[in-house]
Short mmCIF file of C-alpha atoms and ligand atoms in Angstrom, two decimals:
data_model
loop_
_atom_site.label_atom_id
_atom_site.label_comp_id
_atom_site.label_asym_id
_atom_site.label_seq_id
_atom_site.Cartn_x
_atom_site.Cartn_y
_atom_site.Cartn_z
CA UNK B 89 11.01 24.35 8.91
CA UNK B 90 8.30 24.35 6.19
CA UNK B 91 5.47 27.48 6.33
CA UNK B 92 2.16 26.47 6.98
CA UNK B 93 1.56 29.17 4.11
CA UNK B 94 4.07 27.55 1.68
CA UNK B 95 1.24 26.74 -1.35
CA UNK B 96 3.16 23.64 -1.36
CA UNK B 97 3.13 22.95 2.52
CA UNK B 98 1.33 19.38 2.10
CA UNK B 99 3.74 18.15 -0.60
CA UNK B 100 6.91 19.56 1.18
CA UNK B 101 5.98 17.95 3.94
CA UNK B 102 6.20 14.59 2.59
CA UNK B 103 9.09 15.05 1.16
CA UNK B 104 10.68 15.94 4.47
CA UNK B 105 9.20 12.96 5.76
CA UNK B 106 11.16 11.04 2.99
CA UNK B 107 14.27 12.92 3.63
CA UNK B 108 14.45 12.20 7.09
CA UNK B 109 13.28 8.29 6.31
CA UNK B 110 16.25 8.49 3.86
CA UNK B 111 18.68 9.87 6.70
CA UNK B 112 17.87 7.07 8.79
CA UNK B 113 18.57 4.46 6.86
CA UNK B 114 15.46 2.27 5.89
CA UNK B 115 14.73 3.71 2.39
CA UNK B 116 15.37 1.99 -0.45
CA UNK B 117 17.93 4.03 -2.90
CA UNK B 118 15.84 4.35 -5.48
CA UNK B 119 12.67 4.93 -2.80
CA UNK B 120 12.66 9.04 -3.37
CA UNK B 121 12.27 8.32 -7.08
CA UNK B 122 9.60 6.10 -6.42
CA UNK B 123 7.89 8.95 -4.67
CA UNK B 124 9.13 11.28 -7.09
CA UNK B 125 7.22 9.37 -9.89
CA UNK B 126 3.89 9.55 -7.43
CA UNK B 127 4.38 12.94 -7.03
CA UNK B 128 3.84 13.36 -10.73
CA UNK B 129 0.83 11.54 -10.76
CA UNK B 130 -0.33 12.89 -7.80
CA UNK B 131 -0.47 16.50 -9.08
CA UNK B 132 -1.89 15.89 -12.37
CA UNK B 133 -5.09 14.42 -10.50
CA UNK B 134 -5.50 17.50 -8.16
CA UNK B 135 -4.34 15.83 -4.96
CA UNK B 136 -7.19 15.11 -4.59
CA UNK B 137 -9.44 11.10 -3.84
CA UNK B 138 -11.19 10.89 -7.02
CA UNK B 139 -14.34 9.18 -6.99
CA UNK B 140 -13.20 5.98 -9.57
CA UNK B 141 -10.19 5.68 -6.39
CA UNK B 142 -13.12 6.15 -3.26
CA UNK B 143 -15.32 3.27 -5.15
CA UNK B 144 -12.08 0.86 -5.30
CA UNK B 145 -11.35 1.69 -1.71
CA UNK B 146 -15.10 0.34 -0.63
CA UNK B 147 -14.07 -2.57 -2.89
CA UNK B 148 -10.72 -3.01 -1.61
CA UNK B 149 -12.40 -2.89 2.52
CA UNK B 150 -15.03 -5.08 1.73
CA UNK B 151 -12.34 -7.42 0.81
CA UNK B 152 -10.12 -7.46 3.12
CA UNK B 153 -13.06 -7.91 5.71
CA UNK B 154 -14.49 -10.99 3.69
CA UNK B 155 -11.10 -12.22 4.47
CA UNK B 156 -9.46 -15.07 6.04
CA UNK B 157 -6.18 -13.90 6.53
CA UNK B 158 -5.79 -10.88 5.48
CA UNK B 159 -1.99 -8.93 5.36
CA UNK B 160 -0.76 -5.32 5.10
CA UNK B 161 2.53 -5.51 3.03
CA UNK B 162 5.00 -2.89 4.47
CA UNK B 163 7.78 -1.52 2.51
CA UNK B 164 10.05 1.54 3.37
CA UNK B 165 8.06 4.33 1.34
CA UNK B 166 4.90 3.23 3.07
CA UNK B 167 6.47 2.86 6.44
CA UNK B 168 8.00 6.24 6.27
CA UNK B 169 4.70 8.03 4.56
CA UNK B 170 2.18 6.35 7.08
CA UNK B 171 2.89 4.25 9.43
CA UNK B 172 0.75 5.03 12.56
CA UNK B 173 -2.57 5.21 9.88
CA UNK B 174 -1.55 1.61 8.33
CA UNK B 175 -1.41 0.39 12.15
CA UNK B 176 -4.83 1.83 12.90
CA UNK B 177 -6.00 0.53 9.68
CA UNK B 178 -4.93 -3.15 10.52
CA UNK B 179 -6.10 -2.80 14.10
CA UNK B 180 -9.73 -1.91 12.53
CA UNK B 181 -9.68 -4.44 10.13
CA UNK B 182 -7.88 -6.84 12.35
CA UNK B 183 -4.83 -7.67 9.54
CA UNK B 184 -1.69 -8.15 10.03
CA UNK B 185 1.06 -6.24 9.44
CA UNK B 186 4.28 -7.93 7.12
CA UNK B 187 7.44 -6.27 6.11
CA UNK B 188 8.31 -6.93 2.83
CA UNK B 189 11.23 -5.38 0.87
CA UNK B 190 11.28 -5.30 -2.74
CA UNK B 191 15.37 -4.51 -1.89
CA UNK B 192 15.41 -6.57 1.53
CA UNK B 193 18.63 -6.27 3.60
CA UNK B 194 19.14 -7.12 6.91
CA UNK B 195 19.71 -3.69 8.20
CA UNK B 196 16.61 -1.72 6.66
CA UNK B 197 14.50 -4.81 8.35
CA UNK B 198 15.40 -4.16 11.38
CA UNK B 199 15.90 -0.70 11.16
CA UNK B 200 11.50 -1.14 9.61
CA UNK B 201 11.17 -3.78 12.65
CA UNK B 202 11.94 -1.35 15.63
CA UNK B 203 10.21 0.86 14.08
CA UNK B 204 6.94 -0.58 14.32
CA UNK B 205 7.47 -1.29 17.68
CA UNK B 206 8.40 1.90 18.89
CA UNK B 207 5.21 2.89 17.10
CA UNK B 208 3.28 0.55 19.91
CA UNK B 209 2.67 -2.40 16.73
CA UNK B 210 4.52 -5.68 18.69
CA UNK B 211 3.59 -8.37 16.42
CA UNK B 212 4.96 -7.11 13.03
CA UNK B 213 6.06 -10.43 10.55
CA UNK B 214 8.62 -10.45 8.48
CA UNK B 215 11.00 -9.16 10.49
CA UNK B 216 14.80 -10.80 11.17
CA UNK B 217 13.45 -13.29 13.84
CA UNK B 218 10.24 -14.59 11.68
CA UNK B 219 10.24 -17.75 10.08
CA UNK B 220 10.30 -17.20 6.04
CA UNK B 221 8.96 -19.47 3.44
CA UNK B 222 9.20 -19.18 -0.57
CA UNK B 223 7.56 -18.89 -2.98
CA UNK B 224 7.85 -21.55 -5.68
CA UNK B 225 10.90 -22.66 -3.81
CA UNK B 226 12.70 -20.32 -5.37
CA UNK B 227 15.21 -19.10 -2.74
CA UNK B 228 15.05 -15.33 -3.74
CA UNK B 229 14.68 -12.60 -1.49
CA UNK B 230 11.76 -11.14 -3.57
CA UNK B 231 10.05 -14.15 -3.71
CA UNK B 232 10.25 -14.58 0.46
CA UNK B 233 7.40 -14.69 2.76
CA UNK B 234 6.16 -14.99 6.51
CA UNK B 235 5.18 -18.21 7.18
CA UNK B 236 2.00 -17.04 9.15
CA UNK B 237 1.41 -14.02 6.94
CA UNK B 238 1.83 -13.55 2.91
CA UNK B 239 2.63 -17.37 2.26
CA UNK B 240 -0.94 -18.32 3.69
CA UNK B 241 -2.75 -14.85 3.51
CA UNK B 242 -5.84 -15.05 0.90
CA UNK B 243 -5.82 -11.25 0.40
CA UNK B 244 -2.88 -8.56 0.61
CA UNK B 245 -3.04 -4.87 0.37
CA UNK B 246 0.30 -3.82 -1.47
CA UNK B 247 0.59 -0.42 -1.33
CA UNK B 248 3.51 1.31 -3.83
CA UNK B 249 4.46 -2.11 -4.66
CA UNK B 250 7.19 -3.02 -7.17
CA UNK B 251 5.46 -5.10 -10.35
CA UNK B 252 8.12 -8.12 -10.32
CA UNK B 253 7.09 -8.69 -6.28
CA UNK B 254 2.93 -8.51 -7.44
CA UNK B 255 3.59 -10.91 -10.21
CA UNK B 256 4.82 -13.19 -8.06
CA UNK B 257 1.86 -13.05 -5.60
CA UNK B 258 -0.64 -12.65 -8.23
CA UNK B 259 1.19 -15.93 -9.70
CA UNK B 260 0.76 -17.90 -6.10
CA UNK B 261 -3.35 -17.31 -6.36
CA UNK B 262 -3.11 -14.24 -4.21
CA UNK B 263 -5.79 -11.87 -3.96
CA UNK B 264 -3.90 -8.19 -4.14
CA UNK B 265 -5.04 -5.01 -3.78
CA UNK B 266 -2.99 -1.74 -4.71
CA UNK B 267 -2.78 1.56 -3.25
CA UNK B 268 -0.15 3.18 -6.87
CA UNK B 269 -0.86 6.90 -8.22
CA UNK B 270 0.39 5.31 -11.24
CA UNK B 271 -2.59 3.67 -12.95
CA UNK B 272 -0.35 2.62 -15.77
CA UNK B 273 1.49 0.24 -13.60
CA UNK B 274 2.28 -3.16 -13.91
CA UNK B 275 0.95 -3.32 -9.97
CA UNK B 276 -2.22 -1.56 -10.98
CA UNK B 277 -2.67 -3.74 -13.92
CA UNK B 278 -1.95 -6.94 -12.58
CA UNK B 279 -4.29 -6.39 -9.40
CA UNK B 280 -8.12 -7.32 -8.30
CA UNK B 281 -8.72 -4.25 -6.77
CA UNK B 282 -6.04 -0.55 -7.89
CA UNK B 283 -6.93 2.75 -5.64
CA UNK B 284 -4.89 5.54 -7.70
CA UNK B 285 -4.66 7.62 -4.75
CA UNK B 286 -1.85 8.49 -2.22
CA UNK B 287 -1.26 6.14 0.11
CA UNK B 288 -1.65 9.14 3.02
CA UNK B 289 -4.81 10.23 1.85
CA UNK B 290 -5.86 6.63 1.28
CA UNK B 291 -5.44 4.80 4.58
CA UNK B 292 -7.19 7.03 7.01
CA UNK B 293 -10.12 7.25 4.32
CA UNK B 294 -10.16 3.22 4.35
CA UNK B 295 -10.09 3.38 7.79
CA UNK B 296 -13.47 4.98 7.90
CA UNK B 297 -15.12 2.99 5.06
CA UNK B 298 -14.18 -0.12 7.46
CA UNK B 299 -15.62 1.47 10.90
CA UNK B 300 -18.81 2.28 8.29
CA UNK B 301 -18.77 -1.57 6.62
CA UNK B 302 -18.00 -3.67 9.75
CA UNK B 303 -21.73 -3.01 10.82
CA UNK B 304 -22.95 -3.98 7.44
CA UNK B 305 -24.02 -7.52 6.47
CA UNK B 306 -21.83 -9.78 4.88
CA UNK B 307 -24.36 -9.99 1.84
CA UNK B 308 -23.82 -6.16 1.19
CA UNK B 309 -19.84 -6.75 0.95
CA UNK B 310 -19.92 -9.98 -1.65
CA UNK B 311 -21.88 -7.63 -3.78
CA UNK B 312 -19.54 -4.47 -3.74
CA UNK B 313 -16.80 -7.01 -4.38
CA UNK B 314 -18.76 -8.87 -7.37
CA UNK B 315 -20.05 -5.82 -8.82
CA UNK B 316 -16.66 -4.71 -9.41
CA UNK B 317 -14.67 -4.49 -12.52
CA UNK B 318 -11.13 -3.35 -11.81
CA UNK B 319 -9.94 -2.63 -15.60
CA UNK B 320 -13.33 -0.52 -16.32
CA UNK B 321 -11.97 1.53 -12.93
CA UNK B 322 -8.42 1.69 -13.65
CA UNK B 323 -9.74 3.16 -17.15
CA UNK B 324 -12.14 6.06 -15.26
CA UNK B 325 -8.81 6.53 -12.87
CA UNK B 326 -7.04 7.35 -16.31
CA UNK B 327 -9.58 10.09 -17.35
CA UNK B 328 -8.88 12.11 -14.08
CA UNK B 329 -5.66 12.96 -15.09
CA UNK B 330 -5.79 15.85 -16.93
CA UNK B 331 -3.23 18.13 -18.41
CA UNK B 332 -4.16 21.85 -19.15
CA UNK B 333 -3.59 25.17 -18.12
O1 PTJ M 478 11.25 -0.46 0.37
P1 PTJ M 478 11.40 -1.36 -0.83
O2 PTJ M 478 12.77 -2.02 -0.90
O3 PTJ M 478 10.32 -2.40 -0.94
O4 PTJ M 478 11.30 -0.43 -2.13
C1 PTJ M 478 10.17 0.41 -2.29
C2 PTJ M 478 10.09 1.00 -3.71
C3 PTJ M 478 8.87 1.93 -3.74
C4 PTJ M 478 11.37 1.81 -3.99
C5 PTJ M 478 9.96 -0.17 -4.72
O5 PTJ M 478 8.85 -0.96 -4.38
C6 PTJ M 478 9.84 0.33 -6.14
O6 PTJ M 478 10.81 0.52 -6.86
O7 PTJ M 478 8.58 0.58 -6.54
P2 PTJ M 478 8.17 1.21 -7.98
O8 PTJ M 478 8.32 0.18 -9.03
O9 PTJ M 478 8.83 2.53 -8.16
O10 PTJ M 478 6.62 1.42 -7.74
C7 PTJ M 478 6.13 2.31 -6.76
C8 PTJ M 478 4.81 2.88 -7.26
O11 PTJ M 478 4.26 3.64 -6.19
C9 PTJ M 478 4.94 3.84 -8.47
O12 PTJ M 478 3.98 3.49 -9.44
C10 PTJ M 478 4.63 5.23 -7.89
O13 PTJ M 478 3.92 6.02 -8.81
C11 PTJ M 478 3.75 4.87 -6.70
N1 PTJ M 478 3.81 5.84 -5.60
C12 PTJ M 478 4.88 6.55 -5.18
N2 PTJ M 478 4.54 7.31 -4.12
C13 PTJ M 478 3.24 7.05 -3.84
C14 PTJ M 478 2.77 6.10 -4.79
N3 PTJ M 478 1.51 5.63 -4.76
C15 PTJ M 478 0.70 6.06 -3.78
N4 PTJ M 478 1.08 6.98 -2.84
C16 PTJ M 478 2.34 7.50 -2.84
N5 PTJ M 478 2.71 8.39 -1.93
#
């Protein structure tokens, strides 16, 4: 049991969070070094949104609203940080939901499968019983995709996503968005749209921009997304990060 006085309580927490995840079986090995690694990055920016991540995430909603078929990419670190936001999140912006394992067994996708559902999301793709296509025809697990979701979707929000997986999307004329603390990333970098941010202050904060954008005209969301230059952003995300006493 963490203190709610620990100075450290909101950190801790999420690590317990990954512990457990861990325990039960649906984390990647390397997933708590993953986190570790956003950790970092997360404390040299304050823990706090910074305003170069808040103007990506307007970006980033607009988009995914302009959308045809737009998909939430799941993978165990974001399942275990935030699942029941990314749910509310995709029921707001009316996405769907795809699990999609940079280290895909059978076992963590079902374990990640009844999960969602126990969590009241039924429809989730990429589970056992979906029907998977590839990319490229190139029969690799990391290169897999629901046939209703990634393979067709024009926009996907990839949240703490290995680089080799957003190459490959990026590569199939995929729109991608990122949710990485790292802006340094091969994700970040290869993306239209990077939020350095964590994903559990993220989500519910996108969640509001949509509620606040899905009364808005369309004309007011092609110009967010034109008027945005993701390398110019990732640059300002870069001068939060600041390292003194
Ligand atoms: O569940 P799987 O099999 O798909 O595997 C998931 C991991 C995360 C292990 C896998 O995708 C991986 O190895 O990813 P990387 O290459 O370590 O990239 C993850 C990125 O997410 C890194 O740049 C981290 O800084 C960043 N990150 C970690 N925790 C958070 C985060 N970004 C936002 N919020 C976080 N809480």
């Amino acid at each position: 049991m963490i203190p709610k006085s620990h100075p450290r309580y909101e950190s801790l927490l999420l690590r317990d969070k990954m512990v457990k995840a861990s325990q039960a079986g649906y984390l990647a090995d390397s997933a708590l070094i993953a986190h570790g690694r956003g950790e970092a990055f997360d404390y040299l920016i304050g823990e706090k949104t910074t305003y170069p991540a808040k103007r990506a995430m307007y970006v980033a909603v607009a988009a995914l609203l302009l959308s045809n078929n737009p998909v939430i990419s799941v993978n165990g670190n974001a399942t275990a940080l935030a699942i029941d936001e990314i749910i509310e999140f995709a029921n707001t912006i009316k996405a769907k939901i795809e699990i999609n394992l940079f280290y895909r067994t059978n076992e963590r996708v079902r374990l990640i499968t009844q999960l969602y559902k126990d969590h009241g999301y039924k429809n989730i793709l990429g589970s056992l019983e979906d029907e998977m296509e590839y990319f490229d025809e190139i029969e690799n697990n990391r290169a897999s995709a629901s046939k209703t979701g990634i393979y067709v979707a024009d926009t996907i929000l990839i949240p703490l996503e290995d680089g080799d997986r957003a190459e490959i999307l990026k590569k199939n004329g995929k729109n991608i968005i990122t949710i990485d603390l790292n802006p340094l990333s091969r994700t970040s970098k290869m993306s239209d749209v990077s939020i350095m941010d964590n994903i559990v202050r993220a989500i519910p904060f996108m969640t509001k921009i949509a509620e606040d954008l899905k009364t808005q005209d369309k004309q007011i969301l092609i110009e967010l997304v034109n008027d945005f230059d993701n390398e110019e952003n990732l640059k300002e995300s870069l001068e939060q990060i600041k390292i003194k006493e």
